[in-house]
Amino acid sequence: MARPVSAVPKPAAAKRAETGAATEGRLVPGDAALLTMLHYMKLTRALEYRIERNLYRQGKIVGGVYVGRGQEAISVGAAMHIRRGGDESHDDIVSPSHRDMAVFLMQGFTPALVLAQYMGRRTGPTRGRDGNMHMGDLRHRLVAFISHLGDSIPVAAGTALTFRMRGTDQASFCFFGEGAASRGDWHEGVNFAAVMRLPVVFICNNNQYAYSTPVSRQMAVRRLSERGPGYGIPGETADGNDVLEVYDAVGRAVARARRGEGPTLLEFETFRMTGHSAHDDAGYVPKALFAEWERKDPIRRFEKDLVGRRLVDAAALREMEARIEAELDEAVAWAEAQPYPEPRECLVGVYHE
Ligand SMILES: Cc1ncc(C[n+]2csc(CCOP(=O)(O)OP(=O)(O)O)c2C)c(N)n1
Ligand SMILES: [Mg+2]
């Protein structure tokens, strides 16, 4: 069982998308990239299923669990454009939010490492000092997710300011939910990036809820992207359950950023296909909404598309799933065998006063 998984895994096998092909102005990934996207969407769903539906219920998870079920197309379609595998003057920097598991995976976190984090193990990215998505690692160009919603926006803008000062064409990817966009820090960060024309791609997952607050109580504009022109930057809303729409919109925004034309505010409409967290039954969400968005499931939809293109068939999909489950079996076994931190280690790197 114990596969050697180091605390600093190798960069993900995922290669950067073939950025080229544009059909009628739309960026279209090549066949290999399409399969990579499907793989990461399915891996993310399966890993989060284990965490939320198995391990959490077995009492093996030390903290809360927030998953992005139903939102996989956004992180995957966007992360295809993150430039990686180079040095500090080449790679992009990412500030993921709490429903962007795929971003962590595509930046090189293995499922085993993620599981060690959720189980509070010493070999996890926070060395057992946190129990969920509050993790990051600049070696993987991942700014640790900041729990205080909205605070990662000025950080992402600051990262982009560094790129500007160094004169590189790197980009800063900044993910957040529509609820976070109501925070003051969000507005300051977006405005700063706009005024300085910084290379940031702002990526909002509008999943209709911020915990129990529906989007109608969150903002008075119909679309969050309408705020873009208010800051003097483009805003665009797209279907967050269509990974190819996400790929296209983010690809164009990143290209703008790299050309020095400044930030873009992207809003992707989607739905949180579960509670806010594993302890929340989402009783406040009308059942009909769940049924409606179940029909728009981004993974089923993308699978259908790829079957239509004859890139996969039912047998290939089953094989893909079996490979993922086997990888997760190993990852769970590895993580469960990892030690907890020693009590004295828990205070290393923790500052107070
Ligand atoms: C400033 C702040 N207020 C409240 C919370 C608690 N909290 C964590 S996630 C969340 C909901 C966030 O909603 P949204 O930004 O739409 O993201 P989603 O969870 O829907 O992806 C809340 C209220 C927090 N982390 N930070
Ligand atoms: Mg939300």
mmCIF file of C-alpha atoms and ligand atoms in Angstrom:
data_model
loop_
_atom_site.group_PDB
_atom_site.id
_atom_site.type_symbol
_atom_site.label_atom_id
_atom_site.label_comp_id
_atom_site.label_asym_id
_atom_site.label_seq_id
_atom_site.Cartn_x
_atom_site.Cartn_y
_atom_site.Cartn_z
ATOM 1 C CA MET A 1 0.000 0.000 0.000
ATOM 2 C CA ALA A 2 2.433 2.723 1.111
ATOM 3 C CA ARG A 3 3.342 4.427 -2.092
ATOM 4 C CA PRO A 4 6.233 6.814 -1.528
ATOM 5 C CA VAL A 5 4.580 10.199 -1.588
ATOM 6 C CA SER A 6 6.827 13.006 -0.501
ATOM 7 C CA ALA A 7 5.548 16.103 1.223
ATOM 8 C CA VAL A 8 6.668 18.015 -1.847
ATOM 9 C CA PRO A 9 5.212 16.056 -4.722
ATOM 10 C CA LYS A 10 6.321 16.531 -8.269
ATOM 11 C CA PRO A 11 4.342 18.952 -10.418
ATOM 12 C CA ALA A 12 1.130 17.423 -11.724
ATOM 13 C CA ALA A 13 1.306 15.431 -14.903
ATOM 14 C CA ALA A 14 -1.057 17.945 -16.445
ATOM 15 C CA LYS A 15 0.669 19.912 -19.104
ATOM 16 C CA ARG A 16 -0.189 23.423 -19.954
ATOM 17 C CA ALA A 17 -3.039 23.521 -22.421
ATOM 18 C CA GLU A 18 -2.292 23.842 -26.063
ATOM 19 C CA THR A 19 -3.264 27.466 -26.108
ATOM 20 C CA GLY A 20 -3.410 27.816 -29.851
ATOM 21 C CA ALA A 21 -6.592 26.849 -31.546
ATOM 22 C CA ALA A 22 -9.258 29.497 -31.759
ATOM 23 C CA THR A 23 -12.456 28.613 -33.580
ATOM 24 C CA GLU A 24 -14.651 31.603 -34.476
ATOM 25 C CA GLY A 25 -12.811 33.638 -31.857
ATOM 26 C CA ARG A 26 -13.275 30.993 -29.195
ATOM 27 C CA LEU A 27 -10.280 29.284 -27.579
ATOM 28 C CA VAL A 28 -10.589 25.533 -28.015
ATOM 29 C CA PRO A 29 -8.331 23.059 -26.231
ATOM 30 C CA GLY A 30 -6.736 20.187 -28.121
ATOM 31 C CA ASP A 31 -7.840 16.569 -27.600
ATOM 32 C CA ALA A 32 -5.164 15.772 -25.003
ATOM 33 C CA ALA A 33 -6.117 18.856 -23.022
ATOM 34 C CA LEU A 34 -9.800 17.888 -23.152
ATOM 35 C CA LEU A 35 -8.977 14.528 -21.587
ATOM 36 C CA THR A 36 -6.768 16.167 -18.964
ATOM 37 C CA MET A 37 -9.673 18.417 -18.056
ATOM 38 C CA LEU A 38 -12.069 15.515 -17.711
ATOM 39 C CA HIS A 39 -9.539 13.633 -15.601
ATOM 40 C CA TYR A 40 -9.096 16.487 -13.144
ATOM 41 C CA MET A 41 -12.831 17.142 -12.900
ATOM 42 C CA LYS A 42 -13.460 13.499 -12.076
ATOM 43 C CA LEU A 43 -10.481 13.220 -9.730
ATOM 44 C CA THR A 44 -11.634 16.295 -7.842
ATOM 45 C CA ARG A 45 -15.200 15.001 -7.527
ATOM 46 C CA ALA A 46 -14.020 11.584 -6.357
ATOM 47 C CA LEU A 47 -11.470 12.921 -3.878
ATOM 48 C CA GLU A 48 -13.976 15.341 -2.366
ATOM 49 C CA TYR A 49 -16.592 12.584 -2.228
ATOM 50 C CA ARG A 50 -14.220 10.489 -0.135
ATOM 51 C CA ILE A 51 -13.477 13.411 2.146
ATOM 52 C CA GLU A 52 -17.049 14.639 2.563
ATOM 53 C CA ARG A 53 -19.078 11.425 2.369
ATOM 54 C CA ASN A 54 -16.688 8.802 3.705
ATOM 55 C CA LEU A 55 -13.826 10.059 5.844
ATOM 56 C CA TYR A 56 -15.728 12.920 7.481
ATOM 57 C CA ARG A 57 -18.564 10.585 8.458
ATOM 58 C CA GLN A 58 -16.070 8.072 9.789
ATOM 59 C CA GLY A 59 -14.699 10.770 12.107
ATOM 60 C CA LYS A 60 -11.318 10.724 10.415
ATOM 61 C CA ILE A 61 -11.240 14.365 9.362
ATOM 62 C CA VAL A 62 -10.018 16.825 11.954
ATOM 63 C CA GLY A 63 -11.710 20.030 10.783
ATOM 64 C CA GLY A 64 -14.598 21.271 8.656
ATOM 65 C CA VAL A 65 -15.116 20.155 5.078
ATOM 66 C CA TYR A 66 -16.029 22.525 2.240
ATOM 67 C CA VAL A 67 -16.218 20.953 -1.179
ATOM 68 C CA GLY A 68 -16.789 22.289 -4.668
ATOM 69 C CA ARG A 69 -19.159 19.625 -5.925
ATOM 70 C CA GLY A 70 -20.810 20.997 -9.056
ATOM 71 C CA GLN A 71 -18.150 23.693 -9.502
ATOM 72 C CA GLU A 72 -15.300 21.595 -10.879
ATOM 73 C CA ALA A 73 -15.510 23.113 -14.360
ATOM 74 C CA ILE A 74 -14.491 26.516 -13.027
ATOM 75 C CA SER A 75 -11.272 25.537 -11.284
ATOM 76 C CA VAL A 76 -10.290 23.059 -13.999
ATOM 77 C CA GLY A 77 -11.101 25.268 -16.990
ATOM 78 C CA ALA A 78 -9.243 28.168 -15.359
ATOM 79 C CA ALA A 79 -6.250 26.195 -14.073
ATOM 80 C CA MET A 80 -5.501 24.925 -17.574
ATOM 81 C CA HIS A 81 -4.152 28.414 -18.230
ATOM 82 C CA ILE A 82 -1.899 28.676 -15.187
ATOM 83 C CA ARG A 83 1.688 28.729 -16.417
ATOM 84 C CA ARG A 84 3.819 26.343 -14.381
ATOM 85 C CA GLY A 85 6.879 24.168 -14.443
ATOM 86 C CA GLY A 86 9.385 27.024 -14.688
ATOM 87 C CA ASP A 87 11.194 29.366 -12.353
ATOM 88 C CA GLU A 88 10.021 32.339 -10.334
ATOM 89 C CA SER A 89 10.152 34.690 -13.271
ATOM 90 C CA HIS A 90 8.050 32.359 -15.422
ATOM 91 C CA ASP A 91 5.329 30.755 -13.347
ATOM 92 C CA ASP A 92 1.985 32.319 -12.547
ATOM 93 C CA ILE A 93 0.773 32.622 -8.956
ATOM 94 C CA VAL A 94 -2.613 31.426 -7.779
ATOM 95 C CA SER A 95 -4.829 32.378 -4.864
ATOM 96 C CA PRO A 96 -7.468 29.644 -4.739
ATOM 97 C CA SER A 97 -10.625 29.771 -2.678
ATOM 98 C CA HIS A 98 -12.123 27.011 -0.536
ATOM 99 C CA ARG A 99 -13.978 25.277 -3.405
ATOM 100 C CA ASP A 100 -11.030 25.025 -5.769
ATOM 101 C CA MET A 101 -9.598 21.601 -4.988
ATOM 102 C CA ALA A 102 -8.790 21.066 -8.657
ATOM 103 C CA VAL A 103 -6.460 24.056 -8.600
ATOM 104 C CA PHE A 104 -4.421 22.467 -5.820
ATOM 105 C CA LEU A 105 -4.268 19.179 -7.718
ATOM 106 C CA MET A 106 -3.346 20.771 -11.013
ATOM 107 C CA GLN A 107 -0.604 22.803 -9.329
ATOM 108 C CA GLY A 108 0.943 19.571 -8.108
ATOM 109 C CA PHE A 109 -0.600 18.700 -4.747
ATOM 110 C CA THR A 110 -1.234 14.961 -4.785
ATOM 111 C CA PRO A 111 -4.494 13.540 -3.395
ATOM 112 C CA ALA A 112 -2.349 11.907 -0.681
ATOM 113 C CA LEU A 113 -0.971 15.271 0.411
ATOM 114 C CA VAL A 114 -4.453 16.780 0.470
ATOM 115 C CA LEU A 115 -5.709 13.867 2.561
ATOM 116 C CA ALA A 116 -2.827 14.258 5.018
ATOM 117 C CA GLN A 117 -3.942 17.867 5.426
ATOM 118 C CA TYR A 118 -7.579 16.925 6.053
ATOM 119 C CA MET A 119 -6.535 14.261 8.545
ATOM 120 C CA GLY A 120 -4.237 16.649 10.401
ATOM 121 C CA ARG A 121 -1.071 14.686 9.715
ATOM 122 C CA ARG A 122 2.456 15.916 10.173
ATOM 123 C CA THR A 123 3.352 15.312 6.525
ATOM 124 C CA GLY A 124 0.502 17.473 5.241
ATOM 125 C CA PRO A 125 1.153 20.963 3.866
ATOM 126 C CA THR A 126 0.401 22.681 7.189
ATOM 127 C CA ARG A 127 2.212 19.931 9.113
ATOM 128 C CA GLY A 128 -0.972 18.998 10.943
ATOM 129 C CA ARG A 129 -1.814 22.481 12.164
ATOM 130 C CA ASP A 130 -4.930 22.976 10.082
ATOM 131 C CA GLY A 131 -7.533 20.566 8.869
ATOM 132 C CA ASN A 132 -8.900 21.751 5.554
ATOM 133 C CA MET A 133 -8.462 24.074 2.610
ATOM 134 C CA HIS A 134 -6.378 26.608 4.511
ATOM 135 C CA MET A 135 -3.290 25.372 2.785
ATOM 136 C CA GLY A 136 -0.837 26.528 0.180
ATOM 137 C CA ASP A 137 2.775 26.262 -0.855
ATOM 138 C CA LEU A 138 4.661 28.845 -2.858
ATOM 139 C CA ARG A 139 6.833 26.083 -4.296
ATOM 140 C CA HIS A 140 3.625 25.139 -6.092
ATOM 141 C CA ARG A 141 2.833 28.823 -6.684
ATOM 142 C CA LEU A 142 -0.175 28.474 -4.404
ATOM 143 C CA VAL A 143 -0.870 31.316 -1.998
ATOM 144 C CA ALA A 144 -2.427 29.679 1.054
ATOM 145 C CA PHE A 145 -6.159 30.226 1.146
ATOM 146 C CA ILE A 146 -6.911 33.020 3.592
ATOM 147 C CA SER A 147 -9.874 32.182 5.782
ATOM 148 C CA HIS A 148 -11.076 35.788 6.059
ATOM 149 C CA LEU A 149 -13.116 36.119 2.918
ATOM 150 C CA GLY A 150 -12.027 38.881 0.607
ATOM 151 C CA ASP A 151 -8.518 39.154 2.017
ATOM 152 C CA SER A 152 -6.909 37.172 -0.763
ATOM 153 C CA ILE A 153 -7.953 39.800 -3.323
ATOM 154 C CA PRO A 154 -5.465 42.510 -2.254
ATOM 155 C CA VAL A 155 -2.847 39.765 -1.874
ATOM 156 C CA ALA A 156 -3.422 38.638 -5.462
ATOM 157 C CA ALA A 157 -3.215 42.271 -6.598
ATOM 158 C CA GLY A 158 0.050 42.671 -4.691
ATOM 159 C CA THR A 159 1.431 39.565 -6.363
ATOM 160 C CA ALA A 160 0.586 41.055 -9.734
ATOM 161 C CA LEU A 161 2.272 44.313 -8.717
ATOM 162 C CA THR A 162 5.466 42.302 -8.180
ATOM 163 C CA PHE A 163 5.209 40.955 -11.724
ATOM 164 C CA ARG A 164 4.700 44.467 -13.033
ATOM 165 C CA MET A 165 7.731 45.773 -11.145
ATOM 166 C CA ARG A 166 9.872 42.902 -12.422
ATOM 167 C CA GLY A 167 8.683 43.466 -15.968
ATOM 168 C CA THR A 168 7.598 39.856 -16.596
ATOM 169 C CA ASP A 169 4.434 38.634 -18.318
ATOM 170 C CA GLN A 170 3.304 36.475 -15.400
ATOM 171 C CA ALA A 171 -0.294 36.538 -14.244
ATOM 172 C CA SER A 172 -2.018 36.334 -10.893
ATOM 173 C CA PHE A 173 -5.107 34.095 -10.676
ATOM 174 C CA CYS A 174 -7.549 35.051 -7.969
ATOM 175 C CA PHE A 175 -10.532 32.835 -7.067
ATOM 176 C CA PHE A 176 -13.443 33.747 -4.770
ATOM 177 C CA GLY A 177 -17.164 33.285 -4.209
ATOM 178 C CA GLU A 178 -19.877 35.866 -4.790
ATOM 179 C CA GLY A 179 -20.244 36.315 -1.017
ATOM 180 C CA ALA A 180 -16.588 37.296 -0.664
ATOM 181 C CA ALA A 181 -17.237 39.988 -3.256
ATOM 182 C CA SER A 182 -19.348 41.874 -0.708
ATOM 183 C CA ARG A 183 -16.366 42.476 1.540
ATOM 184 C CA GLY A 184 -14.597 45.828 1.618
ATOM 185 C CA ASP A 185 -11.210 44.249 0.944
ATOM 186 C CA TRP A 186 -12.549 42.804 -2.278
ATOM 187 C CA HIS A 187 -13.473 46.268 -3.578
ATOM 188 C CA GLU A 188 -10.162 47.790 -2.542
ATOM 189 C CA GLY A 189 -8.198 44.981 -4.142
ATOM 190 C CA VAL A 190 -10.107 45.079 -7.432
ATOM 191 C CA ASN A 191 -9.886 48.861 -7.594
ATOM 192 C CA PHE A 192 -6.163 48.848 -6.895
ATOM 193 C CA ALA A 193 -5.565 46.234 -9.597
ATOM 194 C CA ALA A 194 -7.700 48.239 -12.034
ATOM 195 C CA VAL A 195 -5.997 51.578 -11.359
ATOM 196 C CA MET A 196 -2.540 50.015 -11.683
ATOM 197 C CA ARG A 197 -3.623 47.868 -14.672
ATOM 198 C CA LEU A 198 -2.193 44.818 -12.965
ATOM 199 C CA PRO A 199 -2.133 41.345 -14.551
ATOM 200 C CA VAL A 200 -4.839 39.720 -12.421
ATOM 201 C CA VAL A 201 -7.619 37.417 -13.513
ATOM 202 C CA PHE A 202 -10.449 37.710 -11.014
ATOM 203 C CA ILE A 203 -12.492 34.521 -11.061
ATOM 204 C CA CYS A 204 -15.779 34.484 -9.181
ATOM 205 C CA ASN A 205 -17.716 31.281 -8.660
ATOM 206 C CA ASN A 206 -21.268 32.510 -8.269
ATOM 207 C CA ASN A 207 -22.787 29.395 -6.751
ATOM 208 C CA GLN A 208 -26.021 31.149 -5.726
ATOM 209 C CA TYR A 209 -25.326 30.954 -1.990
ATOM 210 C CA ALA A 210 -22.884 32.264 0.593
ATOM 211 C CA TYR A 211 -23.554 29.762 3.347
ATOM 212 C CA SER A 212 -27.322 30.306 3.726
ATOM 213 C CA THR A 213 -27.508 33.734 2.060
ATOM 214 C CA PRO A 214 -28.974 33.536 -1.452
ATOM 215 C CA VAL A 215 -27.426 35.702 -4.124
ATOM 216 C CA SER A 216 -30.564 37.899 -4.266
ATOM 217 C CA ARG A 217 -29.701 39.061 -0.745
ATOM 218 C CA GLN A 218 -26.024 39.416 -1.563
ATOM 219 C CA MET A 219 -25.974 42.041 -4.283
ATOM 220 C CA ALA A 220 -28.337 44.476 -5.973
ATOM 221 C CA VAL A 221 -26.784 44.133 -9.428
ATOM 222 C CA ARG A 222 -28.106 41.254 -11.509
ATOM 223 C CA ARG A 223 -24.645 40.078 -12.453
ATOM 224 C CA LEU A 224 -21.507 40.501 -10.434
ATOM 225 C CA SER A 225 -19.587 41.153 -13.650
ATOM 226 C CA GLU A 226 -21.530 44.438 -14.032
ATOM 227 C CA ARG A 227 -19.224 45.828 -11.388
ATOM 228 C CA GLY A 228 -16.234 45.530 -13.740
ATOM 229 C CA PRO A 229 -16.966 48.706 -15.749
ATOM 230 C CA GLY A 230 -17.498 50.531 -12.445
ATOM 231 C CA TYR A 231 -13.799 49.981 -11.813
ATOM 232 C CA GLY A 232 -12.841 50.616 -15.411
ATOM 233 C CA ILE A 233 -12.141 46.986 -16.272
ATOM 234 C CA PRO A 234 -14.011 44.452 -18.416
ATOM 235 C CA GLY A 235 -16.526 42.198 -16.718
ATOM 236 C CA GLU A 236 -17.947 39.030 -18.195
ATOM 237 C CA THR A 237 -20.425 36.410 -17.034
ATOM 238 C CA ALA A 238 -20.279 32.890 -18.418
ATOM 239 C CA ASP A 239 -21.677 29.445 -17.752
ATOM 240 C CA GLY A 240 -19.570 27.981 -14.968
ATOM 241 C CA ASN A 241 -20.897 24.497 -15.624
ATOM 242 C CA ASP A 242 -19.484 24.448 -19.126
ATOM 243 C CA VAL A 243 -15.762 23.828 -18.808
ATOM 244 C CA LEU A 244 -15.149 24.979 -22.371
ATOM 245 C CA GLU A 245 -16.801 28.346 -21.706
ATOM 246 C CA VAL A 246 -14.622 28.737 -18.646
ATOM 247 C CA TYR A 247 -11.536 27.752 -20.618
ATOM 248 C CA ASP A 248 -12.337 30.304 -23.289
ATOM 249 C CA ALA A 249 -13.159 33.205 -20.954
ATOM 250 C CA VAL A 250 -10.150 32.676 -18.689
ATOM 251 C CA GLY A 251 -7.841 32.168 -21.677
ATOM 252 C CA ARG A 252 -8.828 35.541 -23.103
ATOM 253 C CA ALA A 253 -8.504 37.278 -19.731
ATOM 254 C CA VAL A 254 -5.040 35.790 -19.121
ATOM 255 C CA ALA A 255 -3.888 36.861 -22.579
ATOM 256 C CA ARG A 256 -5.063 40.413 -21.803
ATOM 257 C CA ALA A 257 -3.216 40.344 -18.502
ATOM 258 C CA ARG A 258 0.009 39.131 -20.137
ATOM 259 C CA ARG A 259 -0.238 41.867 -22.783
ATOM 260 C CA GLY A 260 -0.244 44.442 -19.993
ATOM 261 C CA GLU A 261 -3.882 45.439 -20.523
ATOM 262 C CA GLY A 262 -4.898 44.936 -16.912
ATOM 263 C CA PRO A 263 -7.326 42.822 -14.924
ATOM 264 C CA THR A 264 -10.621 41.241 -15.936
ATOM 265 C CA LEU A 265 -13.542 40.382 -13.685
ATOM 266 C CA LEU A 266 -14.993 37.014 -14.637
ATOM 267 C CA GLU A 267 -18.148 35.628 -13.091
ATOM 268 C CA PHE A 268 -19.062 31.992 -13.577
ATOM 269 C CA GLU A 269 -22.590 30.946 -12.776
ATOM 270 C CA THR A 270 -22.804 27.624 -11.025
ATOM 271 C CA PHE A 271 -24.351 25.887 -8.055
ATOM 272 C CA ARG A 272 -23.105 24.410 -4.797
ATOM 273 C CA MET A 273 -24.446 20.855 -5.170
ATOM 274 C CA THR A 274 -24.173 20.190 -1.442
ATOM 275 C CA GLY A 275 -24.348 22.024 1.873
ATOM 276 C CA HIS A 276 -22.037 24.889 2.725
ATOM 277 C CA SER A 277 -19.957 22.337 4.602
ATOM 278 C CA ALA A 278 -20.235 18.688 5.540
ATOM 279 C CA HIS A 279 -22.188 19.530 8.705
ATOM 280 C CA ASP A 280 -24.802 21.573 6.817
ATOM 281 C CA ASP A 281 -27.802 19.824 5.225
ATOM 282 C CA ALA A 282 -28.683 22.944 3.163
ATOM 283 C CA GLY A 283 -32.299 22.729 4.331
ATOM 284 C CA TYR A 284 -32.688 26.400 3.359
ATOM 285 C CA VAL A 285 -32.064 25.652 -0.347
ATOM 286 C CA PRO A 286 -35.257 24.820 -2.301
ATOM 287 C CA LYS A 287 -35.169 21.176 -3.390
ATOM 288 C CA ALA A 288 -36.140 22.168 -6.929
ATOM 289 C CA LEU A 289 -32.887 24.068 -7.262
ATOM 290 C CA PHE A 290 -30.901 20.944 -6.517
ATOM 291 C CA ALA A 291 -32.900 19.023 -9.130
ATOM 292 C CA GLU A 292 -32.442 21.786 -11.691
ATOM 293 C CA TRP A 293 -28.660 21.971 -11.260
ATOM 294 C CA GLU A 294 -28.295 18.202 -11.065
ATOM 295 C CA ARG A 295 -29.398 18.220 -14.702
ATOM 296 C CA LYS A 296 -26.634 20.721 -15.465
ATOM 297 C CA ASP A 297 -23.925 18.703 -13.709
ATOM 298 C CA PRO A 298 -20.680 19.918 -15.328
ATOM 299 C CA ILE A 299 -19.049 16.492 -15.365
ATOM 300 C CA ARG A 300 -21.958 14.584 -16.930
ATOM 301 C CA ARG A 301 -22.270 17.363 -19.460
ATOM 302 C CA PHE A 302 -18.615 17.311 -20.422
ATOM 303 C CA GLU A 303 -18.595 13.514 -20.623
ATOM 304 C CA LYS A 304 -21.510 13.631 -23.037
ATOM 305 C CA ASP A 305 -19.667 16.179 -25.119
ATOM 306 C CA LEU A 306 -16.512 14.052 -25.262
ATOM 307 C CA VAL A 307 -18.507 10.916 -26.101
ATOM 308 C CA GLY A 308 -20.094 12.921 -28.940
ATOM 309 C CA ARG A 309 -16.607 13.829 -30.194
ATOM 310 C CA ARG A 310 -15.660 10.127 -29.941
ATOM 311 C CA LEU A 311 -12.819 10.978 -27.574
ATOM 312 C CA VAL A 312 -14.155 8.559 -24.937
ATOM 313 C CA ASP A 313 -16.777 5.848 -24.729
ATOM 314 C CA ALA A 314 -18.519 4.195 -21.796
ATOM 315 C CA ALA A 315 -15.693 1.694 -21.311
ATOM 316 C CA ALA A 316 -13.019 4.415 -21.318
ATOM 317 C CA LEU A 317 -14.978 6.377 -18.727
ATOM 318 C CA ARG A 318 -15.281 3.308 -16.500
ATOM 319 C CA GLU A 319 -11.570 2.691 -16.816
ATOM 320 C CA MET A 320 -10.790 6.307 -15.945
ATOM 321 C CA GLU A 321 -12.979 6.017 -12.841
ATOM 322 C CA ALA A 322 -11.395 2.738 -11.788
ATOM 323 C CA ARG A 323 -7.913 4.250 -12.086
ATOM 324 C CA ILE A 324 -8.961 7.237 -9.995
ATOM 325 C CA GLU A 325 -10.523 5.035 -7.305
ATOM 326 C CA ALA A 326 -7.385 2.893 -7.143
ATOM 327 C CA GLU A 327 -5.235 6.014 -6.809
ATOM 328 C CA LEU A 328 -7.484 7.266 -4.025
ATOM 329 C CA ASP A 329 -7.410 3.913 -2.197
ATOM 330 C CA GLU A 330 -3.639 4.186 -2.078
ATOM 331 C CA ALA A 331 -3.715 7.841 -1.120
ATOM 332 C CA VAL A 332 -6.132 7.241 1.764
ATOM 333 C CA ALA A 333 -4.043 4.323 3.037
ATOM 334 C CA TRP A 334 -0.888 6.411 2.832
ATOM 335 C CA ALA A 335 -2.437 9.385 4.631
ATOM 336 C CA GLU A 336 -3.932 7.221 7.377
ATOM 337 C CA ALA A 337 -0.520 5.733 8.041
ATOM 338 C CA GLN A 338 1.066 9.158 8.505
ATOM 339 C CA PRO A 339 1.952 10.388 12.000
ATOM 340 C CA TYR A 340 0.219 13.218 13.801
ATOM 341 C CA PRO A 341 2.474 16.104 14.789
ATOM 342 C CA GLU A 342 4.119 16.094 18.197
ATOM 343 C CA PRO A 343 2.369 18.627 20.459
ATOM 344 C CA ARG A 344 5.491 20.815 20.654
ATOM 345 C CA GLU A 345 5.671 20.997 16.841
ATOM 346 C CA CYS A 346 2.235 22.553 16.694
ATOM 347 C CA LEU A 347 3.579 25.892 17.881
ATOM 348 C CA VAL A 348 6.470 26.105 15.425
ATOM 349 C CA GLY A 349 5.819 28.980 13.051
ATOM 350 C CA VAL A 350 2.766 30.161 14.995
ATOM 351 C CA TYR A 351 3.076 33.768 16.039
ATOM 352 C CA HIS A 352 1.191 35.621 18.731
ATOM 353 C CA GLU A 353 1.324 38.778 20.892
HETATM 354 C C1 LIG B 1 -14.944 37.705 6.557
HETATM 355 C C2 LIG B 1 -15.561 36.358 6.717
HETATM 356 N N1 LIG B 1 -16.860 36.258 7.090
HETATM 357 C C3 LIG B 1 -17.441 35.050 7.262
HETATM 358 C C4 LIG B 1 -16.710 33.894 7.064
HETATM 359 C C5 LIG B 1 -17.348 32.528 7.250
HETATM 360 N N2 LIG B 1 -17.600 31.914 5.941
HETATM 361 C C6 LIG B 1 -16.735 31.039 5.397
HETATM 362 S S1 LIG B 1 -17.199 30.563 3.852
HETATM 363 C C7 LIG B 1 -18.590 31.535 3.905
HETATM 364 C C8 LIG B 1 -19.513 31.616 2.715
HETATM 365 C C9 LIG B 1 -18.818 32.280 1.586
HETATM 366 O O1 LIG B 1 -19.665 32.440 0.482
HETATM 367 P P1 LIG B 1 -19.064 32.725 -0.929
HETATM 368 O O2 LIG B 1 -18.044 33.790 -0.877
HETATM 369 O O3 LIG B 1 -20.198 32.912 -1.851
HETATM 370 O O4 LIG B 1 -18.271 31.373 -1.245
HETATM 371 P P2 LIG B 1 -18.887 29.905 -1.356
HETATM 372 O O5 LIG B 1 -18.728 29.290 -0.002
HETATM 373 O O6 LIG B 1 -20.295 30.013 -1.750
HETATM 374 O O7 LIG B 1 -18.040 29.241 -2.375
HETATM 375 C C10 LIG B 1 -18.680 32.192 5.116
HETATM 376 C C11 LIG B 1 -19.779 33.107 5.485
HETATM 377 C C12 LIG B 1 -15.343 34.053 6.696
HETATM 378 N N3 LIG B 1 -14.568 32.996 6.474
HETATM 379 N N4 LIG B 1 -14.805 35.281 6.519
HETATM 380 MG MG MG B 2 -21.201 31.481 -2.961
#
